[in-house]
Amino acid sequence: MTISAPETPYIAIELGILQGNIARAAEAARTAGIALRPHVKTHKIIEIARMQEAAGILGITVATLGEAEVFVEAGFPDVFIAYPLWLTPIKAKRLDALLDRATIRMGIDSLESGKKLAEHLRGRASLIELLIEVDCGHHRSGIAPEGVGKLAVGLRDLGLEVSGCFTFPGHSYSVDGRAAAAQDEARALSHAQEQLVAAGFPDANIVSGGSTPSLAEADASVVTEQRPGVYVFNDAQQIELGSCDWDDVALTVHGTVVSVRGSRVIVDAGSKVLGADKAPYASGYGRVLGQPDARIVALSEHHATIEFPEGYAPVLGDVLPVIPNHVCNTVNLADEVFVFDRGVVVDRWKVAARGRNS
Amino acid sequence: MTISAPETPYIAIELGILQGNIARAAEAARTAGIALRPHVKTHKIIEIARMQEAAGILGITVATLGEAEVFVEAGFPDVFIAYPLWLTPIKAKRLDALLDRATIRMGIDSLESGKKLAEHLRGRASLIELLIEVDCGHHRSGIAPEGVGKLAVGLRDLGLEVSGCFTFPGHSYSVDGRAAAAQDEARALSHAQEQLVAAGFPDANIVSGGSTPSLAEADASVVTEQRPGVYVFNDAQQIELGSCDWDDVALTVHGTVVSVRGSRVIVDAGSKVLGADKAPYASGYGRVLGQPDARIVALSEHHATIEFPEGYAPVLGDVLPVIPNHVCNTVNLADEVFVFDRGVVVDRWKVAARGRNS
């Protein structure tokens, strides 16, 4: 079967690079003695999760019940919903249904959430492995490590099962912040773990951390598993943070040059296909593969405005590979992706969990 | 039939406000003597385009061939693809197919694009009404008004039909920039129109402008039609630019409070449902309806971090209506939206052209 490349803009994945990224992270984790539990919110694609599974993982991580449903349905047996779910009756029923088919872990950062869980799932609630979320400096959800022991006791008193703690060192997404974030992660998780032991939970020994930028800096004396997501594809953020090379970028958006004015060209890959992410440290709205000096200076819904250095400018009709800033949001915009092997389209994969945000 | 509100996060549209926005713009356009050709890329929803049609419009505007296909299929007879399409053989065939069923207009800003059009569609190419795109200060696609006459002659020599000119005053998206952008629009289009008359195109009299922020400032002595999109819903950008009131916001994303630390709360509406847009003038990653002093200080894929002023903080489980910054990208993330009438869900609409980016 021959598959044609579609009309631009579309997402192109280079198979060899994807395979290399997956294999390298699996090998590094083995060497470090840390298990991998990759976050599939990045790709939302069954075929890629299977490749990760084949390379060796402990289980997968998701952000939502909807993502969990898609991957459990596809046969993944061990899923961590790394999110402080607030259970409505309907969400509780969906969570309960998952328990019949897989080992389910859930994030938690409040006693109130535990009460909802106990109320709705009753005796079944103890089947869920709870990981208490700790804030290690990203200041999003999660509690201070000091509070972990007290919360664990409260949850146990509700009949719930506390299995460990987790954190997301999201502040690794800053220039020169990767190593410090990994240290913060280790410090916070270590402190949380001490709290658990002191509160009478010697078996709550899952200590889960990780982000792609901090992956290489993880402290194996503390964390038992890592949950990176972006590493399978990498993106412009990872390039600009220094956590990957250009050659490690497995996903680009192919866009066509539709308008040219000197060194400034318009490509038909806008925010509706790339996503609008632009971190404070970003040089623009993405990068152009093979053109490190080009800058994406503006982004509309269907226009990327790209400035090229003097001496080079694409012409109308050229197809350019654009590297999105934040690949998780890029993939979530597409219903399918196209898989290339050295220039030839060899497959198309459905973004199975696209839009499964609740 | 009773429709339940879904689990958060989801898009909620308040029907009465939507209807009011559509009626008010139609009435204002009638009063000003300017036709409306609304841009349906904002909503991508057949039902809303029908409401716009019923209120009185000249036709609709889209950004892509895929959007045109969805709306022509739904019976809309007059569609302007306001984009400088670069026609591959496949795109040309799709464009050709549309010509059997609707009046099709297309944007153009280069002779090369005209050559592609003439080459692929041959005799049928003249059925397409071409509008030359002019740059009035947004510096995206489009040419300087001075070049319009020459390009029009070149396109005519290819056997193509030049019907007028258009521009997008996108620099109206700046604080205090709305009136100036409308003036730039009028100046550029007026200049372009003079060029067309001087070059022998007295009948190329479609002069198309418009954006939602500049809508009220449009110069009726120059433009014959306006192409606003966002006005049907409005969004946080429009509030912060001063081009709508809070009461005019018809679309919110309902999100649940999942984590609380004092005045800082986490809501489950992240960038995968709101979109990641944050213009330089934005106060944050969106606003909270009814809480003008709250600030969305950070946005992850599934977490909006919201700081509330002292004295008020939501509690776990509260559902908050979040106003996205840029509603066009928000709607493009969802497969369907839920329609409320004074608190009751009365309908659910498919986002029919979601993801139709090519």
XYZ file of C-alpha atoms in Angstrom:
716
model
C 0.000 0.000 0.000
C 1.344 3.393 -0.952
C 0.346 6.343 1.204
C 0.562 9.807 -0.282
C 1.768 12.754 1.693
C -1.292 14.915 2.279
C -1.793 18.559 1.428
C -0.029 20.990 3.748
C -0.143 21.776 6.570
C 0.247 18.365 8.198
C 2.283 16.666 10.894
C 5.206 14.546 9.703
C 7.014 12.116 11.989
C 10.399 10.725 11.023
C 10.270 7.098 12.115
C 13.997 6.502 12.584
C 14.407 9.513 14.845
C 11.333 8.581 16.864
C 12.666 5.050 17.340
C 16.068 6.424 18.301
C 14.609 8.794 20.885
C 12.553 6.013 22.453
C 15.461 3.560 22.529
C 17.932 6.103 23.923
C 15.677 7.134 26.807
C 14.898 3.504 27.649
C 18.587 2.658 27.680
C 19.489 5.706 29.773
C 16.782 4.837 32.281
C 18.052 1.268 32.539
C 21.587 2.495 33.043
C 20.483 4.945 35.714
C 18.327 2.334 37.435
C 15.175 4.442 37.111
C 11.997 3.023 35.608
C 10.264 4.856 32.764
C 6.562 5.602 32.888
C 6.260 7.874 29.861
C 3.568 10.521 29.668
C 1.466 9.703 26.610
C -0.312 13.079 26.634
C 2.479 14.187 24.315
C 1.592 11.869 21.452
C -1.828 10.369 22.335
C -1.034 7.677 19.765
C -1.444 3.947 20.436
C 1.297 2.910 18.001
C 3.883 5.082 19.740
C 2.891 3.858 23.196
C 3.402 0.308 21.915
C 6.909 1.222 20.750
C 7.617 2.661 24.208
C 6.250 -0.510 25.785
C 8.477 -2.681 23.601
C 11.517 -0.622 24.619
C 10.775 -1.267 28.270
C 8.505 0.757 30.531
C 6.824 0.240 33.872
C 3.499 1.596 32.667
C 2.187 4.798 31.152
C 1.180 8.189 32.464
C -1.847 10.173 31.326
C -3.360 13.508 32.335
C -7.066 12.795 32.036
C -9.652 10.072 32.493
C -10.393 10.278 28.768
C -6.780 9.511 27.899
C -6.785 6.647 30.395
C -9.888 5.198 28.743
C -8.295 5.257 25.296
C -5.106 3.526 26.414
C -6.786 0.986 28.699
C -9.138 0.127 25.829
C -6.028 -0.449 23.697
C -4.744 -2.916 26.254
C -2.271 -0.964 28.379
C -2.415 -2.636 31.788
C -0.925 -0.023 34.106
C -1.930 3.640 33.937
C -1.062 6.568 36.177
C -3.451 9.510 35.931
C -0.962 12.109 37.157
C -3.600 14.679 37.922
C -5.570 15.669 41.018
C -8.934 14.548 39.645
C -12.033 16.010 41.239
C -14.547 13.196 41.007
C -18.099 13.952 39.998
C -20.472 10.961 40.029
C -19.909 10.465 36.293
C -16.129 10.732 36.506
C -16.170 8.300 39.450
C -18.179 5.800 37.432
C -15.691 6.079 34.556
C -12.785 5.601 36.950
C -14.498 2.599 38.474
C -14.926 1.021 35.034
C -11.199 1.324 34.405
C -10.439 -0.649 37.572
C -11.875 -3.773 36.014
C -9.312 -3.733 33.246
C -6.094 -2.187 34.501
C -4.007 -1.142 37.446
C -4.930 2.496 38.019
C -2.939 5.094 39.885
C -4.159 8.596 40.538
C -2.632 11.830 41.740
C -4.070 13.563 44.786
C -3.256 16.735 46.694
C -6.169 17.235 49.066
C -8.166 15.332 51.646
C -11.359 16.630 50.037
C -10.505 14.822 46.786
C -9.944 11.679 48.823
C -13.365 12.091 50.423
C -14.975 12.302 46.986
C -13.123 9.187 45.927
C -14.172 7.251 49.026
C -17.744 8.507 48.778
C -18.243 7.552 45.142
C -16.196 4.357 44.863
C -16.753 3.016 48.396
C -14.941 -0.306 48.860
C -13.459 -0.137 45.379
C -11.642 3.113 46.199
C -8.819 1.209 47.892
C -7.990 -0.452 44.564
C -6.633 2.845 43.339
C -3.001 3.519 44.079
C -2.814 7.107 45.250
C 0.316 9.179 44.766
C 0.407 12.406 46.724
C 1.413 15.333 44.539
C 4.224 17.474 45.870
C 5.125 20.963 44.696
C 8.881 21.052 44.123
C 9.034 24.621 42.805
C 6.763 24.765 39.782
C 3.943 26.120 41.977
C 1.084 24.520 40.154
C -0.884 21.758 41.895
C 0.653 19.726 44.705
C 1.338 20.423 48.363
C 4.513 21.268 50.260
C 6.484 18.138 51.257
C 5.887 18.980 54.932
C 2.202 18.212 54.521
C 2.572 14.774 52.967
C 2.521 12.709 56.163
C -0.624 14.334 57.480
C -2.461 13.982 54.179
C -1.399 10.342 53.885
C -2.821 9.566 57.329
C -6.046 11.343 56.456
C -6.383 9.357 53.247
C -5.659 6.095 55.031
C -8.344 6.926 57.558
C -10.768 7.145 54.629
C -9.831 3.602 53.627
C -7.656 4.702 50.722
C -4.328 3.307 49.557
C -1.345 5.654 49.559
C 1.417 4.228 47.360
C 3.923 7.059 47.219
C 4.427 10.569 45.978
C 5.075 12.408 42.731
C 6.022 15.806 41.432
C 6.404 17.630 38.136
C 9.512 19.817 38.013
C 7.942 22.118 35.422
C 10.372 24.890 36.296
C 12.930 22.816 34.349
C 11.448 24.728 31.410
C 13.749 27.690 31.868
C 17.150 28.530 30.472
C 19.855 26.984 32.657
C 17.141 25.703 34.993
C 17.260 22.024 34.175
C 19.809 20.793 36.694
C 18.429 22.998 39.488
C 14.909 21.736 38.828
C 16.123 18.132 39.018
C 17.749 18.964 42.376
C 14.534 20.582 43.594
C 12.664 17.492 42.493
C 14.984 15.183 44.410
C 14.911 17.357 47.522
C 11.109 17.650 47.606
C 10.477 13.978 46.862
C 13.076 12.867 49.362
C 11.474 15.041 52.014
C 8.016 13.726 51.087
C 9.264 10.165 51.249
C 10.716 10.728 54.735
C 7.342 12.090 55.779
C 5.620 8.967 54.510
C 7.989 6.667 56.369
C 7.656 8.698 59.568
C 3.845 8.627 59.280
C 3.828 4.856 59.063
C 3.856 4.195 55.338
C 7.093 2.243 54.796
C 5.602 0.520 51.735
C 4.482 3.702 49.995
C 7.696 3.610 48.069
C 6.804 4.859 44.599
C 8.695 8.096 44.071
C 7.791 9.536 40.696
C 9.347 12.524 39.004
C 10.366 13.812 35.706
C 10.093 16.083 32.770
C 11.982 15.864 29.511
C 14.374 18.769 30.251
C 15.309 17.363 33.677
C 15.433 13.719 32.538
C 19.184 13.418 32.225
C 19.675 15.071 35.626
C 17.308 12.876 37.637
C 18.605 11.676 41.004
C 18.440 7.867 40.968
C 19.020 7.734 44.721
C 15.576 9.314 45.194
C 13.241 8.750 42.263
C 12.055 5.280 41.354
C 10.450 6.305 38.069
C 10.405 9.151 35.542
C 7.476 10.429 33.477
C 8.902 12.311 30.505
C 6.608 12.930 27.535
C 8.185 15.219 24.955
C 11.384 13.159 24.545
C 9.787 10.946 21.885
C 9.496 13.876 19.465
C 11.384 16.799 20.997
C 10.478 20.318 19.858
C 11.735 23.874 19.559
C 11.480 24.384 23.318
C 13.793 21.436 23.947
C 16.261 22.755 21.366
C 16.259 26.207 22.929
C 16.602 24.769 26.437
C 19.529 22.661 25.265
C 17.920 19.361 26.160
C 18.046 17.971 22.624
C 19.910 18.455 19.370
C 18.335 19.443 16.078
C 18.938 15.895 14.854
C 16.750 14.541 17.651
C 13.605 16.297 16.418
C 11.248 13.595 15.156
C 8.177 15.732 14.460
C 7.738 18.682 12.145
C 4.770 20.421 10.588
C 5.134 20.584 6.842
C 3.932 23.916 5.532
C 3.911 25.532 2.116
C 5.330 28.959 1.313
C 2.266 30.902 0.129
C 3.562 34.479 0.111
C 7.035 36.016 -0.211
C 8.303 39.540 0.359
C 12.053 39.447 0.196
C 13.472 37.563 3.159
C 10.091 37.453 4.896
C 7.878 34.576 3.865
C 4.481 33.296 4.911
C 3.991 29.579 5.431
C 0.539 27.999 5.758
C 1.339 26.456 9.169
C -0.306 28.754 11.697
C -1.418 28.448 15.291
C -4.279 26.095 14.342
C -1.700 23.455 13.413
C 1.427 24.452 15.391
C -0.249 25.696 18.562
C 0.290 29.196 19.946
C 2.758 28.376 22.728
C 5.580 30.853 23.152
C 7.546 30.570 26.373
C 9.399 33.655 27.605
C 12.710 32.129 26.511
C 11.500 31.195 23.005
C 13.168 32.864 20.028
C 9.872 32.871 18.152
C 6.828 30.706 17.444
C 8.847 27.643 16.493
C 11.928 26.918 14.395
C 12.604 25.824 10.839
C 14.443 22.509 10.515
C 17.730 22.980 8.702
C 17.527 26.777 9.000
C 18.793 27.624 12.470
C 19.033 31.329 11.643
C 15.443 31.656 10.461
C 12.987 33.161 12.958
C 9.230 32.693 13.156
C 8.442 36.272 14.116
C 4.655 36.118 14.069
C 1.935 33.510 14.029
C -1.697 33.832 12.993
C -4.151 30.998 12.730
C -3.047 30.105 9.201
C 0.103 32.143 8.693
C 3.592 31.664 10.098
C 5.636 34.758 9.301
C 9.255 33.659 8.942
C 12.302 35.873 8.509
C 15.279 34.279 6.821
C 18.834 35.526 7.061
C 20.193 37.415 4.079
C 21.239 35.270 1.191
C 18.553 32.672 1.551
C 14.840 32.831 1.037
C 12.463 30.071 0.009
C 10.272 30.566 -3.027
C 6.525 30.173 -3.439
C 5.444 26.567 -3.255
C 8.425 25.356 -1.228
C 7.453 22.981 1.558
C 9.280 23.717 4.814
C 9.534 21.538 7.936
C 8.542 23.695 10.891
C 9.403 22.582 14.424
C 6.646 23.575 16.830
C 7.495 25.165 20.148
C 5.463 22.764 22.275
C 4.767 19.499 20.547
C 2.109 18.211 23.000
C -0.260 20.980 21.954
C 0.635 20.507 18.284
C -0.332 16.845 18.202
C -3.553 17.610 20.062
C -4.641 19.757 17.094
C -4.421 16.950 14.547
C -6.641 13.941 13.935
C -3.800 11.986 12.349
C -0.069 12.161 11.715
C 1.985 10.963 8.779
C 4.961 8.702 9.331
C 7.997 9.134 7.101
C 10.966 6.851 6.700
C 13.779 8.597 4.858
C 11.468 10.712 2.722
C 8.764 8.128 2.041
C 5.391 8.066 3.786
C 5.149 4.637 5.350
C 2.177 4.959 7.668
C -0.510 7.225 9.080
C -1.431 7.051 12.725
C -4.584 8.222 14.403
C -4.197 10.636 17.317
C -6.427 8.341 19.305
C -6.748 10.465 22.440
C -7.001 13.834 20.690
C -9.247 16.215 22.545
C -9.873 13.751 25.398
C -9.531 16.505 27.969
C -12.081 15.387 30.527
C -34.944 15.828 24.740
C -32.850 16.795 27.721
C -29.151 17.339 27.176
C -26.842 17.098 30.154
C -23.918 19.401 30.616
C -20.831 17.274 30.059
C -17.898 16.757 32.361
C -15.468 19.682 32.534
C -13.636 21.094 30.733
C -16.040 21.935 27.908
C -17.099 24.896 25.792
C -20.340 26.597 26.786
C -22.117 29.072 24.528
C -24.802 31.356 25.904
C -27.425 31.461 23.177
C -28.977 34.844 23.983
C -25.636 36.625 23.959
C -24.616 34.924 20.711
C -27.876 35.978 19.095
C -27.460 39.520 20.407
C -23.912 39.806 19.064
C -24.992 38.578 15.634
C -28.015 40.874 15.483
C -26.110 43.928 16.693
C -23.336 43.563 14.123
C -25.841 42.988 11.327
C -27.770 46.085 12.345
C -24.625 48.196 12.657
C -23.486 47.070 9.216
C -26.847 47.950 7.709
C -26.769 51.363 9.352
C -23.229 51.992 8.121
C -24.060 50.794 4.625
C -21.348 48.121 4.693
C -22.111 44.502 3.856
C -21.120 41.738 6.272
C -19.207 38.704 5.077
C -18.366 37.122 8.419
C -15.303 34.965 8.846
C -16.534 31.544 9.931
C -13.041 30.332 10.904
C -13.937 31.656 14.361
C -16.763 29.223 15.007
C -16.580 26.589 12.213
C -20.175 25.720 13.127
C -22.952 25.359 10.562
C -25.718 26.373 12.973
C -24.014 29.677 13.778
C -23.357 30.473 10.131
C -27.077 29.932 9.500
C -27.902 32.416 12.252
C -25.543 34.922 10.630
C -27.186 34.260 7.268
C -30.624 34.850 8.713
C -29.481 38.172 10.190
C -28.318 39.341 6.766
C -24.932 38.724 5.193
C -23.482 38.925 1.696
C -21.709 35.599 1.979
C -19.161 34.005 4.249
C -15.391 34.125 4.568
C -13.144 31.135 5.253
C -9.390 30.668 5.569
C -8.895 27.265 3.959
C -10.185 25.035 1.206
C -11.248 22.532 3.843
C -13.453 25.100 5.569
C -14.905 26.099 2.197
C -15.776 22.466 1.496
C -17.622 22.088 4.796
C -19.716 25.219 4.321
C -20.431 24.703 0.611
C -21.520 21.155 1.445
C -23.889 22.671 4.010
C -25.417 24.860 1.302
C -23.713 28.222 1.663
C -23.724 29.687 -1.843
C -21.057 32.389 -1.707
C -17.674 31.789 -0.095
C -14.555 33.946 0.024
C -11.350 32.048 0.750
C -9.461 35.049 2.125
C -6.077 33.411 1.806
C -3.341 33.398 -0.848
C -3.756 29.708 -1.709
C -0.841 28.008 -3.423
C -2.516 25.454 -5.668
C -1.099 21.979 -5.933
C -2.864 19.681 -8.415
C -4.954 18.219 -5.580
C -5.904 21.583 -4.107
C -6.774 22.821 -7.600
C -9.081 19.843 -8.125
C -10.787 20.534 -4.804
C -11.210 24.195 -5.715
C -12.601 23.216 -9.079
C -15.164 20.950 -7.437
C -16.394 23.847 -5.319
C -17.087 25.923 -8.429
C -19.916 23.613 -9.416
C -21.805 24.399 -6.267
C -21.039 27.940 -5.148
C -19.663 31.328 -6.035
C -16.026 31.177 -4.996
C -13.723 34.068 -4.303
C -10.064 33.687 -3.505
C -7.325 35.922 -2.192
C -4.139 36.390 -4.195
C -0.941 38.361 -3.705
C 1.407 37.099 -6.440
C 1.465 36.536 -10.163
C 2.963 33.103 -9.544
C -0.152 32.006 -7.641
C -2.212 33.238 -10.580
C -0.098 31.145 -12.943
C -0.748 28.042 -10.833
C -4.457 28.812 -10.885
C -4.532 29.302 -14.668
C -2.388 26.233 -15.265
C -4.481 23.873 -13.159
C -8.001 25.160 -13.754
C -7.555 26.362 -17.373
C -10.805 27.847 -18.702
C -12.538 27.363 -15.346
C -10.037 29.622 -13.611
C -11.913 32.738 -14.719
C -14.940 31.599 -12.714
C -13.044 32.438 -9.547
C -13.370 36.008 -8.332
C -9.898 37.095 -7.315
C -9.355 39.724 -4.662
C -5.841 41.089 -4.468
C -4.533 41.116 -0.931
C -3.102 44.402 0.272
C -0.878 44.916 3.299
C -2.281 47.845 5.282
C 0.198 47.632 8.143
C -0.123 44.159 9.634
C 2.853 42.996 7.516
C 1.685 39.473 6.970
C 0.664 38.406 3.464
C -0.465 40.972 0.876
C 1.376 43.481 -1.285
C 1.799 47.240 -1.041
C -1.131 49.135 -2.604
C 1.242 50.565 -5.228
C 1.653 47.139 -6.786
C -2.029 46.347 -7.177
C -2.505 47.739 -10.692
C 0.437 45.871 -12.133
C -0.566 42.573 -10.494
C -4.153 42.994 -11.712
C -2.983 43.466 -15.303
C -0.742 40.410 -15.023
C -3.603 38.293 -13.698
C -5.929 39.528 -16.444
C -3.324 38.587 -19.036
C -3.504 35.030 -17.630
C -7.239 35.007 -18.305
C -8.175 35.502 -14.648
C -10.931 37.631 -13.158
C -9.907 40.406 -10.769
C -12.901 41.525 -8.733
C -11.383 43.852 -6.196
C -9.027 43.997 -3.248
C -8.970 43.063 0.418
C -6.897 43.533 3.525
C -6.774 42.361 7.116
C -5.968 45.154 9.572
C -4.517 42.721 12.087
C -2.604 45.500 13.805
C -5.989 46.511 15.252
C -5.039 43.919 17.874
C -3.080 46.399 19.955
C -4.046 48.681 22.781
C -5.370 51.990 21.400
C -4.639 50.707 17.890
C -8.164 50.038 16.705
C -9.046 53.402 15.165
C -5.593 53.835 13.612
C -5.774 50.381 12.052
C -9.185 51.173 10.576
C -7.673 54.350 9.079
C -4.732 52.369 7.679
C -7.208 49.911 6.212
C -9.191 52.672 4.503
C -6.062 54.381 3.199
C -4.537 51.209 1.760
C -7.755 49.930 0.227
C -8.575 53.338 -1.218
C -5.121 53.491 -2.783
C -5.470 49.946 -4.116
C -8.870 50.756 -5.553
C -7.481 53.828 -7.359
C -4.786 51.598 -8.804
C -7.390 49.184 -10.099
C -9.415 51.935 -11.741
C -6.290 53.458 -13.298
C -5.214 50.055 -14.619
C -8.515 49.585 -16.372
C -10.578 47.656 -13.845
C -13.532 49.951 -13.128
C -15.733 46.972 -12.278
C -13.321 45.429 -9.791
C -15.230 47.197 -7.076
C -15.254 44.796 -4.161
C -13.324 46.434 -1.347
C -13.137 44.100 1.607
C -11.758 44.847 5.024
C -12.312 44.148 8.597
C -11.448 42.641 11.888
C -13.560 42.590 15.028
C -11.578 45.285 16.898
C -11.711 47.684 13.944
C -15.313 46.870 13.010
C -16.936 49.899 14.584
C -14.333 52.197 13.027
C -14.630 50.990 9.418
C -14.744 53.711 6.771
C -17.950 53.181 4.779
C -16.763 55.565 2.087
C -14.085 53.012 1.161
C -14.980 49.459 2.179
C -17.940 47.667 0.636
C -17.818 44.718 3.027
C -16.374 43.670 6.380
C -15.133 40.240 7.442
C -15.193 40.114 11.246
C -15.101 36.709 12.893
C -14.674 36.960 16.663
C -17.670 39.313 17.210
C -20.095 36.373 17.478
C -18.453 35.160 20.701
C -15.960 37.837 21.775
C -13.095 36.818 24.048
C -10.586 38.076 26.599
C -8.566 39.817 23.886
C -11.602 41.842 22.825
C -12.329 42.760 26.456
C -8.758 43.879 27.019
C -8.688 45.836 23.735
C -11.927 47.541 24.727
C -13.868 46.300 21.720
C -16.508 44.485 23.770
C -18.000 44.472 27.239
C -17.962 41.540 29.633
C -21.678 41.107 29.013
C -20.988 40.508 25.304
C -18.945 37.365 25.892
C -20.983 34.447 24.536
C -18.426 31.659 24.947
C -16.665 30.377 28.037
C -14.823 27.222 28.924
C -16.286 25.636 32.028
C -13.553 24.258 34.219
C -13.524 22.659 37.653
C -11.377 23.771 40.575
C -9.174 20.732 41.257
C -6.543 22.174 43.598
C -6.508 25.123 46.012
C -3.673 26.811 47.868
C -5.046 29.941 49.451
C -5.935 32.500 46.800
C -4.248 30.466 44.061
C -6.387 27.785 42.508
C -5.954 25.281 39.692
C -8.766 24.789 37.215
C -8.857 21.858 34.790
C -9.079 24.134 31.712
C -5.572 24.220 30.294
C -4.046 25.067 26.945
C -5.482 21.925 25.340
C -8.951 23.401 25.746
C -8.359 27.179 25.986
C -5.485 27.480 23.515
C -2.111 28.985 24.448
C -2.519 32.430 22.888
C -1.168 35.289 24.959
C -0.782 38.588 23.139
C 1.746 41.074 24.507
C -1.085 43.218 25.867
C -2.874 40.312 27.595
C -3.185 40.376 31.392
C -2.865 36.610 31.500
C -3.971 33.425 29.744
C -7.632 34.400 29.697
C -10.098 35.887 32.172
C -12.681 34.557 34.600
C -16.244 35.662 33.893
C -17.648 37.604 36.814
C -14.218 37.920 38.455
C -12.520 40.868 36.740
C -9.764 40.996 39.352
C -8.772 37.342 38.983
C -5.682 36.672 36.862
C -4.755 33.498 34.988
C -1.057 33.655 35.754
C 0.049 30.362 34.194
C -1.304 27.778 31.822
C -0.243 24.165 31.335
C -1.969 21.667 29.125
C -4.502 20.726 31.799
C -3.993 23.352 34.486
C -4.992 27.012 34.539
C -3.340 28.650 37.535
C -5.628 31.452 38.702
C -4.910 34.038 41.369
C -7.919 35.590 43.034
C -7.921 38.879 44.899
C -7.924 38.702 48.665
C -11.241 37.927 50.236
C -12.445 35.576 47.553
C -11.296 32.142 46.531
C -13.294 29.331 44.978
C -13.359 25.962 46.676
C -12.624 22.498 45.319
C -15.260 21.321 42.897
C -16.487 24.800 41.921
C -17.103 25.166 38.198
C -15.778 28.450 36.802
C -16.488 30.038 33.419
C -13.142 30.903 31.865
C -12.977 33.328 28.945
C -10.243 32.290 26.505
C -7.862 34.869 25.121
C -8.381 33.976 21.470
C -11.642 32.207 20.849
C -10.880 31.049 17.276
C -8.154 28.754 18.528
C -10.309 27.600 21.446
C -13.164 26.392 19.272
C -10.698 24.642 16.954
C -9.691 22.423 19.885
C -13.179 21.045 20.475
C -15.271 18.541 18.549
C -18.495 19.992 19.881
C -19.832 22.873 21.931
C -22.716 23.020 24.393
C -25.411 25.644 24.007
C -26.942 27.148 27.126
C -30.020 29.276 27.459
C -30.171 30.909 30.872
C -28.464 28.048 32.642
C -30.051 25.141 30.778
C -28.311 23.124 28.080
C -30.550 23.394 25.035
C -28.355 22.056 22.262
C -24.970 20.693 21.279
C -23.363 21.752 18.033
C -20.652 20.014 16.090
C -17.561 22.046 15.252
C -17.996 20.933 11.680
C -14.832 22.439 10.231
C -12.561 21.655 13.185
C -9.037 20.910 12.070
C -9.800 21.587 8.396
C -6.532 23.453 7.985
C -5.611 22.467 4.452
